[in-house]
């Protein structure tokens, strides 16, 4: 029986959220947290984008160093052979890719303006798959953008062509959030049965069904005989109404009636990191977590009415489906709430050493000498300039532990033309 894997796309779809963004250090921290949580794969960015190059290569280096292990780091690009070539030229260490192209009549007509036929779309995609394979990609996912407005016949044809050229997975994208749990279940089941590849489900929340659709889509893929890969983002960030929230998806697949007891994750996941990763994403994106967010919202375990409060005090199972401790709630906040010595672009060495002694002391680390402390402080100043907010403990510790990587992440040199 197939299993459920998580591919988090915060560092690709999440950062496409209009009006928001993440620094390269923040994107890196998200990969670190995702890895600690046991997420199978992070779609970590855009290899054809120049300002991503240092970040992508530094993160692949963290993979080789064992820091970002076992998580897979996968780059997203258009399913165009030239983009694949450019990606491997700019980020030669790339091992995992997802190649995306529109498959619906609406987008083939509306985006390519009559210049491309459906056959052209298939041809472009297989050329891109071939290019990725010949460049040494270990895994290739193929994305059908606007899959939910594409006929099943064409999706099957597209998927079979991808498979024939050695693709490893087919990503079914409900790009506009048009599916319901019933339709996505039927479609992913049919795709699994007729294409014979593991199916990724990529859902959006335009109709408020993103988590339900993701779970139903995964069930369809497994019932059709394949593994399922759910695309998630932290706190549901993503274009327009967002993507499927990682924590909510994990809660749903492990605890929902008829799902948690019948389907299994492919990897063990550490739900107790939920609180920390959600808080960090909220801080990094500068977007508050809604109070009624599943699991991690301020009110997710709050009880006020007499009957509920009395019931939960007698036995939490009366009104709580799962315990707050499971999600790591109760951990200290990421940001100091008492007196605070902030470290920023104008910090001096005295305040910095005070802060760092405390943080590094927890892991029995210390600066070798004054010179090293000065060097780390300089990196921290640059990180603050790029993020435009005080650094949290985990970020400071990361820079102190991996200064060479931090230096790469903080290097922003526009290319000459
Ligand atoms: Zn998307």
mmCIF file of C-alpha atoms and ligand atoms in Angstrom:
data_model
loop_
_atom_site.group_PDB
_atom_site.id
_atom_site.type_symbol
_atom_site.label_atom_id
_atom_site.label_comp_id
_atom_site.label_asym_id
_atom_site.label_seq_id
_atom_site.Cartn_x
_atom_site.Cartn_y
_atom_site.Cartn_z
ATOM 1 C CA UNK A 1 0.000 0.000 0.000
ATOM 2 C CA UNK A 2 1.266 3.442 -0.928
ATOM 3 C CA UNK A 3 2.351 5.969 1.658
ATOM 4 C CA UNK A 4 2.113 9.718 2.149
ATOM 5 C CA UNK A 5 5.192 11.934 1.813
ATOM 6 C CA UNK A 6 5.450 15.661 2.386
ATOM 7 C CA UNK A 7 7.060 18.060 -0.062
ATOM 8 C CA UNK A 8 7.101 21.502 1.483
ATOM 9 C CA UNK A 9 7.031 24.351 -1.035
ATOM 10 C CA UNK A 10 7.312 27.336 1.334
ATOM 11 C CA UNK A 11 10.624 28.359 -0.201
ATOM 12 C CA UNK A 12 9.080 28.362 -3.695
ATOM 13 C CA UNK A 13 5.306 28.900 -3.670
ATOM 14 C CA UNK A 14 5.343 30.464 -0.198
ATOM 15 C CA UNK A 15 7.793 33.150 -1.201
ATOM 16 C CA UNK A 16 5.725 33.892 -4.310
ATOM 17 C CA UNK A 17 3.135 35.324 -1.913
ATOM 18 C CA UNK A 18 2.447 38.858 -3.084
ATOM 19 C CA UNK A 19 3.829 41.675 -0.909
ATOM 20 C CA UNK A 20 5.941 39.304 1.218
ATOM 21 C CA UNK A 21 9.278 37.564 1.066
ATOM 22 C CA UNK A 22 12.109 35.897 2.958
ATOM 23 C CA UNK A 23 15.822 36.602 3.181
ATOM 24 C CA UNK A 24 18.168 33.821 2.098
ATOM 25 C CA UNK A 25 19.092 33.149 5.723
ATOM 26 C CA UNK A 26 15.400 32.822 6.574
ATOM 27 C CA UNK A 27 14.861 30.410 3.679
ATOM 28 C CA UNK A 28 17.809 28.395 4.963
ATOM 29 C CA UNK A 29 16.451 28.304 8.515
ATOM 30 C CA UNK A 30 13.162 26.984 7.130
ATOM 31 C CA UNK A 31 15.041 24.140 5.423
ATOM 32 C CA UNK A 32 16.786 23.405 8.735
ATOM 33 C CA UNK A 33 13.471 23.268 10.618
ATOM 34 C CA UNK A 34 11.785 21.189 7.886
ATOM 35 C CA UNK A 35 14.651 18.721 8.073
ATOM 36 C CA UNK A 36 14.398 18.501 11.872
ATOM 37 C CA UNK A 37 10.693 17.823 11.513
ATOM 38 C CA UNK A 38 11.279 14.956 9.080
ATOM 39 C CA UNK A 39 9.818 16.548 5.951
ATOM 40 C CA UNK A 40 10.782 14.425 2.948
ATOM 41 C CA UNK A 41 11.646 17.194 0.516
ATOM 42 C CA UNK A 42 11.897 20.979 0.387
ATOM 43 C CA UNK A 43 11.233 22.749 -2.875
ATOM 44 C CA UNK A 44 13.938 25.181 -1.954
ATOM 45 C CA UNK A 45 13.924 27.740 -4.718
ATOM 46 C CA UNK A 46 14.457 28.868 -8.273
ATOM 47 C CA UNK A 47 17.750 27.731 -9.861
ATOM 48 C CA UNK A 48 17.333 30.020 -12.892
ATOM 49 C CA UNK A 49 17.079 33.127 -10.695
ATOM 50 C CA UNK A 50 20.447 34.826 -10.232
ATOM 51 C CA UNK A 51 19.909 36.087 -6.683
ATOM 52 C CA UNK A 52 19.099 32.524 -5.567
ATOM 53 C CA UNK A 53 22.377 30.964 -6.751
ATOM 54 C CA UNK A 54 24.477 31.548 -3.627
ATOM 55 C CA UNK A 55 21.627 30.445 -1.382
ATOM 56 C CA UNK A 56 20.890 27.279 -3.376
ATOM 57 C CA UNK A 57 24.521 26.239 -3.573
ATOM 58 C CA UNK A 58 25.103 26.972 0.116
ATOM 59 C CA UNK A 59 22.107 24.844 1.080
ATOM 60 C CA UNK A 60 23.280 21.964 -1.108
ATOM 61 C CA UNK A 61 26.605 22.282 0.677
ATOM 62 C CA UNK A 62 24.766 22.028 4.014
ATOM 63 C CA UNK A 63 23.310 18.805 2.619
ATOM 64 C CA UNK A 64 26.761 17.440 1.889
ATOM 65 C CA UNK A 65 27.925 18.534 5.340
ATOM 66 C CA UNK A 66 25.124 16.461 6.869
ATOM 67 C CA UNK A 67 23.340 19.506 8.322
ATOM 68 C CA UNK A 68 20.478 19.276 5.834
ATOM 69 C CA UNK A 69 20.122 15.494 5.880
ATOM 70 C CA UNK A 70 18.115 13.442 5.077
ATOM 71 C CA UNK A 71 15.834 16.091 3.555
ATOM 72 C CA UNK A 72 15.928 16.336 -0.237
ATOM 73 C CA UNK A 73 16.438 19.795 -1.695
ATOM 74 C CA UNK A 74 14.664 20.207 -5.005
ATOM 75 C CA UNK A 75 14.660 23.102 -7.427
ATOM 76 C CA UNK A 76 11.606 24.299 -9.344
ATOM 77 C CA UNK A 77 11.830 25.426 -12.933
ATOM 78 C CA UNK A 78 9.731 25.717 -16.068
ATOM 79 C CA UNK A 79 9.608 22.541 -18.159
ATOM 80 C CA UNK A 80 11.683 24.109 -20.882
ATOM 81 C CA UNK A 81 14.978 22.486 -21.892
ATOM 82 C CA UNK A 82 16.824 25.858 -21.876
ATOM 83 C CA UNK A 83 15.696 26.520 -18.291
ATOM 84 C CA UNK A 84 16.899 23.084 -17.257
ATOM 85 C CA UNK A 85 20.258 23.721 -18.921
ATOM 86 C CA UNK A 86 20.533 27.126 -17.252
ATOM 87 C CA UNK A 87 19.634 25.630 -13.853
ATOM 88 C CA UNK A 88 22.368 23.008 -13.968
ATOM 89 C CA UNK A 89 24.847 25.570 -15.224
ATOM 90 C CA UNK A 90 24.068 27.986 -12.386
ATOM 91 C CA UNK A 91 23.642 25.315 -9.691
ATOM 92 C CA UNK A 92 25.663 22.304 -10.885
ATOM 93 C CA UNK A 93 25.210 20.384 -7.592
ATOM 94 C CA UNK A 94 21.433 20.205 -8.104
ATOM 95 C CA UNK A 95 20.116 16.643 -7.734
ATOM 96 C CA UNK A 96 16.335 16.919 -7.567
ATOM 97 C CA UNK A 97 14.067 18.977 -9.817
ATOM 98 C CA UNK A 98 10.420 19.637 -10.563
ATOM 99 C CA UNK A 99 9.582 20.833 -14.063
ATOM 100 C CA UNK A 100 6.403 22.821 -14.531
ATOM 101 C CA UNK A 101 4.239 23.555 -17.558
ATOM 102 C CA UNK A 102 0.594 24.545 -18.083
ATOM 103 C CA UNK A 103 -1.657 21.767 -19.346
ATOM 104 C CA UNK A 104 -5.192 23.248 -19.407
ATOM 105 C CA UNK A 105 -6.864 24.539 -22.565
ATOM 106 C CA UNK A 106 -7.413 27.825 -20.741
ATOM 107 C CA UNK A 107 -3.711 28.327 -20.097
ATOM 108 C CA UNK A 108 -2.450 26.834 -23.360
ATOM 109 C CA UNK A 109 -4.688 29.298 -25.203
ATOM 110 C CA UNK A 110 -4.563 32.126 -22.675
ATOM 111 C CA UNK A 111 -0.818 32.089 -21.972
ATOM 112 C CA UNK A 112 0.726 30.786 -25.173
ATOM 113 C CA UNK A 113 -1.828 32.716 -27.278
ATOM 114 C CA UNK A 114 -2.338 30.051 -29.914
ATOM 115 C CA UNK A 115 1.376 29.531 -30.520
ATOM 116 C CA UNK A 116 1.446 26.116 -28.821
ATOM 117 C CA UNK A 117 -0.646 22.994 -29.363
ATOM 118 C CA UNK A 118 -1.204 20.315 -26.748
ATOM 119 C CA UNK A 119 1.364 18.166 -28.540
ATOM 120 C CA UNK A 120 3.864 21.040 -28.272
ATOM 121 C CA UNK A 121 3.313 21.053 -24.489
ATOM 122 C CA UNK A 122 4.067 17.325 -24.263
ATOM 123 C CA UNK A 123 7.104 17.734 -26.534
ATOM 124 C CA UNK A 124 8.509 20.639 -24.491
ATOM 125 C CA UNK A 125 8.010 18.706 -21.259
ATOM 126 C CA UNK A 126 9.744 15.518 -22.457
ATOM 127 C CA UNK A 127 12.632 17.551 -23.853
ATOM 128 C CA UNK A 128 12.993 19.165 -20.442
ATOM 129 C CA UNK A 129 12.872 15.760 -18.705
ATOM 130 C CA UNK A 130 15.536 14.454 -21.091
ATOM 131 C CA UNK A 131 17.698 17.503 -20.393
ATOM 132 C CA UNK A 132 17.393 17.023 -16.626
ATOM 133 C CA UNK A 133 18.247 13.343 -16.937
ATOM 134 C CA UNK A 134 21.258 14.001 -19.130
ATOM 135 C CA UNK A 135 22.475 16.615 -16.619
ATOM 136 C CA UNK A 136 22.451 13.970 -13.902
ATOM 137 C CA UNK A 137 19.224 14.750 -12.043
ATOM 138 C CA UNK A 138 18.538 11.936 -9.575
ATOM 139 C CA UNK A 139 14.826 12.589 -9.387
ATOM 140 C CA UNK A 140 12.532 14.472 -11.744
ATOM 141 C CA UNK A 141 8.994 15.511 -10.920
ATOM 142 C CA UNK A 142 6.773 16.819 -13.695
ATOM 143 C CA UNK A 143 4.120 19.403 -12.856
ATOM 144 C CA UNK A 144 0.833 19.781 -14.703
ATOM 145 C CA UNK A 145 -0.009 23.403 -13.946
ATOM 146 C CA UNK A 146 -3.763 24.058 -13.831
ATOM 147 C CA UNK A 147 -4.274 20.289 -13.776
ATOM 148 C CA UNK A 148 -7.766 20.666 -12.315
ATOM 149 C CA UNK A 149 -8.933 22.464 -15.462
ATOM 150 C CA UNK A 150 -7.233 19.911 -17.738
ATOM 151 C CA UNK A 151 -9.100 16.938 -19.229
ATOM 152 C CA UNK A 152 -8.248 13.605 -17.640
ATOM 153 C CA UNK A 153 -7.353 12.198 -21.067
ATOM 154 C CA UNK A 154 -4.705 14.827 -21.611
ATOM 155 C CA UNK A 155 -3.346 14.514 -18.072
ATOM 156 C CA UNK A 156 -2.910 10.764 -18.623
ATOM 157 C CA UNK A 157 -1.216 11.339 -21.962
ATOM 158 C CA UNK A 158 1.056 13.961 -20.372
ATOM 159 C CA UNK A 159 1.854 11.681 -17.428
ATOM 160 C CA UNK A 160 2.599 8.659 -19.607
ATOM 161 C CA UNK A 161 4.955 10.691 -21.806
ATOM 162 C CA UNK A 162 6.748 11.932 -18.679
ATOM 163 C CA UNK A 163 7.036 8.388 -17.354
ATOM 164 C CA UNK A 164 8.359 7.086 -20.667
ATOM 165 C CA UNK A 165 11.164 9.656 -20.447
ATOM 166 C CA UNK A 166 12.078 8.649 -16.918
ATOM 167 C CA UNK A 167 10.137 11.090 -14.716
ATOM 168 C CA UNK A 168 9.699 9.879 -11.124
ATOM 169 C CA UNK A 169 6.478 11.664 -10.130
ATOM 170 C CA UNK A 170 3.560 13.523 -11.625
ATOM 171 C CA UNK A 171 2.469 16.681 -9.792
ATOM 172 C CA UNK A 172 -1.221 17.377 -10.157
ATOM 173 C CA UNK A 173 -1.676 21.092 -9.545
ATOM 174 C CA UNK A 174 -5.014 22.520 -8.509
ATOM 175 C CA UNK A 175 -3.500 25.877 -9.325
ATOM 176 C CA UNK A 176 -6.703 27.877 -8.865
ATOM 177 C CA UNK A 177 -8.136 25.929 -5.938
ATOM 178 C CA UNK A 178 -10.992 24.757 -8.172
ATOM 179 C CA UNK A 179 -11.208 21.129 -6.983
ATOM 180 C CA UNK A 180 -13.349 19.698 -4.214
ATOM 181 C CA UNK A 181 -12.283 16.655 -2.161
ATOM 182 C CA UNK A 182 -14.611 14.511 -4.301
ATOM 183 C CA UNK A 183 -13.251 15.583 -7.692
ATOM 184 C CA UNK A 184 -9.591 15.520 -6.684
ATOM 185 C CA UNK A 185 -9.995 12.032 -5.235
ATOM 186 C CA UNK A 186 -11.433 10.726 -8.524
ATOM 187 C CA UNK A 187 -8.739 12.433 -10.584
ATOM 188 C CA UNK A 188 -5.697 11.357 -8.573
ATOM 189 C CA UNK A 189 -7.020 7.793 -8.341
ATOM 190 C CA UNK A 190 -7.481 7.691 -12.118
ATOM 191 C CA UNK A 191 -4.018 9.192 -12.659
ATOM 192 C CA UNK A 192 -2.384 6.695 -10.324
ATOM 193 C CA UNK A 193 -4.134 3.808 -12.076
ATOM 194 C CA UNK A 194 -3.606 4.969 -15.640
ATOM 195 C CA UNK A 195 -0.191 6.630 -15.478
ATOM 196 C CA UNK A 196 1.427 4.372 -12.907
ATOM 197 C CA UNK A 197 3.603 7.067 -11.310
ATOM 198 C CA UNK A 198 3.533 8.379 -7.731
ATOM 199 C CA UNK A 199 1.252 11.421 -7.615
ATOM 200 C CA UNK A 200 1.948 14.788 -6.026
ATOM 201 C CA UNK A 201 -1.006 16.937 -5.007
ATOM 202 C CA UNK A 202 -0.536 20.688 -5.069
ATOM 203 C CA UNK A 203 -3.585 22.543 -3.772
ATOM 204 C CA UNK A 204 -4.612 26.168 -3.311
ATOM 205 C CA UNK A 205 -7.180 27.629 -0.949
ATOM 206 C CA UNK A 206 -9.335 29.824 -3.180
ATOM 207 C CA UNK A 207 -12.468 27.945 -2.103
ATOM 208 C CA UNK A 208 -11.227 27.181 1.411
ATOM 209 C CA UNK A 209 -10.619 23.470 0.798
ATOM 210 C CA UNK A 210 -6.875 23.238 0.471
ATOM 211 C CA UNK A 211 -6.134 20.811 3.333
ATOM 212 C CA UNK A 212 -9.240 18.694 2.649
ATOM 213 C CA UNK A 213 -8.347 18.527 -1.042
ATOM 214 C CA UNK A 214 -4.750 17.576 -0.263
ATOM 215 C CA UNK A 215 -5.821 14.709 1.958
ATOM 216 C CA UNK A 216 -8.495 13.516 -0.485
ATOM 217 C CA UNK A 217 -6.009 13.746 -3.358
ATOM 218 C CA UNK A 218 -3.467 11.699 -1.423
ATOM 219 C CA UNK A 219 -6.107 9.085 -0.617
ATOM 220 C CA UNK A 220 -6.983 8.886 -4.315
ATOM 221 C CA UNK A 221 -3.354 8.302 -5.317
ATOM 222 C CA UNK A 222 -2.900 5.570 -2.704
ATOM 223 C CA UNK A 223 -6.229 3.894 -3.490
ATOM 224 C CA UNK A 224 -5.061 3.949 -7.112
ATOM 225 C CA UNK A 225 -1.976 1.985 -6.104
ATOM 226 C CA UNK A 226 0.709 4.690 -5.835
ATOM 227 C CA UNK A 227 2.537 6.743 -3.227
ATOM 228 C CA UNK A 228 1.171 10.234 -2.590
ATOM 229 C CA UNK A 229 3.220 13.399 -2.104
ATOM 230 C CA UNK A 230 1.394 16.338 -0.542
ATOM 231 C CA UNK A 231 2.692 19.843 -1.226
ATOM 232 C CA UNK A 232 2.520 22.054 1.866
ATOM 233 C CA UNK A 233 3.650 25.476 3.052
ATOM 234 C CA UNK A 234 4.238 26.850 6.527
ATOM 235 C CA UNK A 235 1.148 28.555 7.928
ATOM 236 C CA UNK A 236 -0.473 28.014 4.523
ATOM 237 C CA UNK A 237 1.484 30.858 2.940
ATOM 238 C CA UNK A 238 1.318 31.006 -0.838
ATOM 239 C CA UNK A 239 -0.154 32.799 -3.763
ATOM 240 C CA UNK A 240 -3.581 34.415 -3.246
ATOM 241 C CA UNK A 241 -5.461 32.386 -0.587
ATOM 242 C CA UNK A 242 -2.382 30.233 -0.021
ATOM 243 C CA UNK A 243 -1.407 26.558 -0.070
ATOM 244 C CA UNK A 244 -2.053 23.652 2.295
ATOM 245 C CA UNK A 245 -0.684 24.374 5.773
ATOM 246 C CA UNK A 246 2.014 21.865 6.780
ATOM 247 C CA UNK A 247 0.871 21.435 10.377
ATOM 248 C CA UNK A 248 -2.812 21.112 9.453
ATOM 249 C CA UNK A 249 -1.960 18.516 6.779
ATOM 250 C CA UNK A 250 0.111 16.515 9.267
ATOM 251 C CA UNK A 251 -2.684 16.638 11.821
ATOM 252 C CA UNK A 252 -5.202 15.565 9.180
ATOM 253 C CA UNK A 253 -3.191 12.660 7.783
ATOM 254 C CA UNK A 254 -2.279 11.328 11.223
ATOM 255 C CA UNK A 255 -5.522 11.946 13.125
ATOM 256 C CA UNK A 256 -8.523 12.340 10.813
ATOM 257 C CA UNK A 257 -11.276 9.750 10.908
ATOM 258 C CA UNK A 258 -10.712 7.186 8.179
ATOM 259 C CA UNK A 259 -7.277 8.609 7.284
ATOM 260 C CA UNK A 260 -5.029 8.522 10.333
ATOM 261 C CA UNK A 261 -6.051 4.959 11.135
ATOM 262 C CA UNK A 262 -5.832 3.663 7.556
ATOM 263 C CA UNK A 263 -3.006 5.507 5.786
ATOM 264 C CA UNK A 264 0.615 5.952 6.725
ATOM 265 C CA UNK A 265 3.325 8.521 6.351
ATOM 266 C CA UNK A 266 6.365 7.292 4.447
ATOM 267 C CA UNK A 267 8.675 8.799 7.060
ATOM 268 C CA UNK A 268 8.364 9.334 10.727
ATOM 269 C CA UNK A 269 7.634 13.000 11.367
ATOM 270 C CA UNK A 270 8.234 14.983 14.532
ATOM 271 C CA UNK A 271 5.011 16.861 15.193
ATOM 272 C CA UNK A 272 6.536 18.399 18.300
ATOM 273 C CA UNK A 273 8.442 20.827 16.060
ATOM 274 C CA UNK A 274 5.146 22.278 14.783
ATOM 275 C CA UNK A 275 4.953 25.140 17.245
ATOM 276 C CA UNK A 276 8.511 26.277 16.661
ATOM 277 C CA UNK A 277 8.381 26.111 12.867
ATOM 278 C CA UNK A 278 5.015 27.883 12.671
ATOM 279 C CA UNK A 279 6.235 30.628 15.008
ATOM 280 C CA UNK A 280 9.410 31.047 13.033
ATOM 281 C CA UNK A 281 7.568 31.276 9.700
ATOM 282 C CA UNK A 282 5.221 33.844 11.194
ATOM 283 C CA UNK A 283 8.180 35.909 12.406
ATOM 284 C CA UNK A 284 10.138 35.567 9.170
ATOM 285 C CA UNK A 285 7.197 36.425 6.892
ATOM 286 C CA UNK A 286 5.980 38.981 9.428
ATOM 287 C CA UNK A 287 2.460 37.560 9.203
ATOM 288 C CA UNK A 288 0.596 36.693 12.427
ATOM 289 C CA UNK A 289 -0.807 33.189 12.904
ATOM 290 C CA UNK A 290 -4.632 33.416 12.987
ATOM 291 C CA UNK A 291 -5.896 32.711 16.507
ATOM 292 C CA UNK A 292 -8.031 29.848 15.237
ATOM 293 C CA UNK A 293 -5.258 28.192 13.179
ATOM 294 C CA UNK A 294 -5.346 24.380 13.652
ATOM 295 C CA UNK A 295 -2.888 23.261 16.330
ATOM 296 C CA UNK A 296 -0.777 26.381 16.571
ATOM 297 C CA UNK A 297 -3.306 29.235 16.785
ATOM 298 C CA UNK A 298 -3.558 31.098 20.111
ATOM 299 C CA UNK A 299 -7.064 29.698 20.645
ATOM 300 C CA UNK A 300 -6.448 26.136 19.426
ATOM 301 C CA UNK A 301 -6.496 24.870 23.024
ATOM 302 C CA UNK A 302 -8.408 27.685 24.740
ATOM 303 C CA UNK A 303 -11.665 26.895 26.512
ATOM 304 C CA UNK A 304 -13.971 29.559 27.939
ATOM 305 C CA UNK A 305 -17.562 28.371 27.998
ATOM 306 C CA UNK A 306 -18.597 26.704 31.262
ATOM 307 C CA UNK A 307 -19.536 23.355 29.797
ATOM 308 C CA UNK A 308 -16.361 23.044 27.707
ATOM 309 C CA UNK A 309 -14.004 24.263 30.455
ATOM 310 C CA UNK A 310 -15.550 21.882 32.989
ATOM 311 C CA UNK A 311 -15.415 19.016 30.489
ATOM 312 C CA UNK A 312 -11.796 19.551 29.484
ATOM 313 C CA UNK A 313 -10.680 19.847 33.114
ATOM 314 C CA UNK A 314 -12.324 16.523 33.921
ATOM 315 C CA UNK A 315 -10.750 14.885 30.880
ATOM 316 C CA UNK A 316 -9.036 16.761 27.993
ATOM 317 C CA UNK A 317 -10.303 14.093 25.589
ATOM 318 C CA UNK A 318 -13.792 15.466 26.113
ATOM 319 C CA UNK A 319 -13.061 18.551 24.018
ATOM 320 C CA UNK A 320 -9.578 18.119 22.543
ATOM 321 C CA UNK A 321 -8.724 15.785 19.673
ATOM 322 C CA UNK A 322 -4.992 15.852 20.456
ATOM 323 C CA UNK A 323 -2.742 17.274 23.150
ATOM 324 C CA UNK A 324 -0.996 20.638 22.926
ATOM 325 C CA UNK A 325 2.276 19.044 24.102
ATOM 326 C CA UNK A 326 2.359 16.892 20.957
ATOM 327 C CA UNK A 327 2.855 20.028 18.877
ATOM 328 C CA UNK A 328 5.592 21.448 21.081
ATOM 329 C CA UNK A 329 3.356 24.138 22.580
ATOM 330 C CA UNK A 330 4.644 25.468 25.850
ATOM 331 C CA UNK A 331 8.157 25.978 24.476
ATOM 332 C CA UNK A 332 9.615 29.443 25.082
ATOM 333 C CA UNK A 333 8.876 32.090 22.470
ATOM 334 C CA UNK A 334 11.532 32.569 19.802
ATOM 335 C CA UNK A 335 11.925 36.196 20.739
ATOM 336 C CA UNK A 336 12.802 37.443 24.209
ATOM 337 C CA UNK A 337 9.794 38.884 26.016
ATOM 338 C CA UNK A 338 11.529 40.416 29.043
ATOM 339 C CA UNK A 339 14.517 42.767 28.839
ATOM 340 C CA UNK A 340 16.006 42.411 25.438
ATOM 341 C CA UNK A 341 19.436 43.206 24.015
ATOM 342 C CA UNK A 342 18.856 43.145 20.251
ATOM 343 C CA UNK A 343 21.558 42.411 17.747
ATOM 344 C CA UNK A 344 21.397 44.430 14.592
ATOM 345 C CA UNK A 345 23.377 46.267 11.965
ATOM 346 C CA UNK A 346 24.691 48.850 14.454
ATOM 347 C CA UNK A 347 25.381 46.446 17.329
ATOM 348 C CA UNK A 348 28.676 46.606 19.190
ATOM 349 C CA UNK A 349 30.799 43.738 20.426
ATOM 350 C CA UNK A 350 29.879 44.039 24.127
ATOM 351 C CA UNK A 351 26.100 43.603 23.724
ATOM 352 C CA UNK A 352 26.690 40.960 21.073
ATOM 353 C CA UNK A 353 28.980 38.867 23.250
ATOM 354 C CA UNK A 354 26.479 39.114 26.101
ATOM 355 C CA UNK A 355 23.699 37.748 23.890
ATOM 356 C CA UNK A 356 25.875 35.103 22.259
ATOM 357 C CA UNK A 357 27.381 33.789 25.492
ATOM 358 C CA UNK A 358 23.897 32.960 26.673
ATOM 359 C CA UNK A 359 22.788 31.354 23.412
ATOM 360 C CA UNK A 360 25.976 29.462 22.667
ATOM 361 C CA UNK A 361 26.338 28.402 26.294
ATOM 362 C CA UNK A 362 23.216 26.256 25.896
ATOM 363 C CA UNK A 363 25.147 24.113 23.416
ATOM 364 C CA UNK A 364 28.464 24.424 25.297
ATOM 365 C CA UNK A 365 29.902 26.497 22.445
ATOM 366 C CA UNK A 366 32.082 29.571 22.733
ATOM 367 C CA UNK A 367 34.064 31.924 20.525
ATOM 368 C CA UNK A 368 37.698 30.920 19.986
ATOM 369 C CA UNK A 369 38.905 34.486 20.413
ATOM 370 C CA UNK A 370 37.907 38.126 20.062
ATOM 371 C CA UNK A 371 38.631 38.022 16.365
ATOM 372 C CA UNK A 372 36.119 35.252 15.777
ATOM 373 C CA UNK A 373 33.470 37.100 17.787
ATOM 374 C CA UNK A 374 34.039 40.227 15.661
ATOM 375 C CA UNK A 375 33.769 38.196 12.468
ATOM 376 C CA UNK A 376 30.469 36.590 13.513
ATOM 377 C CA UNK A 377 29.105 39.984 14.593
ATOM 378 C CA UNK A 378 29.927 41.381 11.176
ATOM 379 C CA UNK A 379 27.934 38.562 9.526
ATOM 380 C CA UNK A 380 25.066 39.168 11.943
ATOM 381 C CA UNK A 381 24.995 42.859 10.968
ATOM 382 C CA UNK A 382 24.641 41.919 7.304
ATOM 383 C CA UNK A 383 21.960 39.341 8.102
ATOM 384 C CA UNK A 384 20.027 42.037 9.919
ATOM 385 C CA UNK A 385 20.314 44.436 6.985
ATOM 386 C CA UNK A 386 18.929 41.761 4.643
ATOM 387 C CA UNK A 387 16.117 40.558 6.925
ATOM 388 C CA UNK A 388 15.204 43.994 8.302
ATOM 389 C CA UNK A 389 14.373 42.544 11.707
ATOM 390 C CA UNK A 390 16.271 41.387 14.805
ATOM 391 C CA UNK A 391 17.711 37.903 14.469
ATOM 392 C CA UNK A 392 16.243 35.096 16.574
ATOM 393 C CA UNK A 393 18.376 32.744 18.677
ATOM 394 C CA UNK A 394 18.385 29.930 16.138
ATOM 395 C CA UNK A 395 19.610 32.303 13.429
ATOM 396 C CA UNK A 396 22.409 33.681 15.609
ATOM 397 C CA UNK A 397 23.459 30.165 16.508
ATOM 398 C CA UNK A 398 23.372 29.101 12.866
ATOM 399 C CA UNK A 399 25.676 31.945 11.852
ATOM 400 C CA UNK A 400 28.066 31.178 14.714
ATOM 401 C CA UNK A 401 28.188 27.489 13.760
ATOM 402 C CA UNK A 402 28.398 27.890 9.976
ATOM 403 C CA UNK A 403 30.026 31.267 9.248
ATOM 404 C CA UNK A 404 31.262 30.229 5.795
ATOM 405 C CA UNK A 405 27.767 29.181 4.764
ATOM 406 C CA UNK A 406 26.311 32.366 6.264
ATOM 407 C CA UNK A 407 28.784 34.412 4.251
ATOM 408 C CA UNK A 408 27.522 32.777 1.043
ATOM 409 C CA UNK A 409 23.899 33.368 2.014
ATOM 410 C CA UNK A 410 24.581 37.029 2.681
ATOM 411 C CA UNK A 411 26.454 37.658 -0.546
ATOM 412 C CA UNK A 412 24.359 39.702 -2.917
ATOM 413 C CA UNK A 413 26.373 40.735 -5.912
ATOM 414 C CA UNK A 414 24.306 41.708 -8.936
ATOM 415 C CA UNK A 415 25.872 40.331 -12.089
ATOM 416 C CA UNK A 416 27.401 42.582 -14.684
ATOM 417 C CA UNK A 417 25.679 42.666 -18.043
HETATM 418 ZN ZN1 LIG B 1 1.021 26.847 -6.370
#
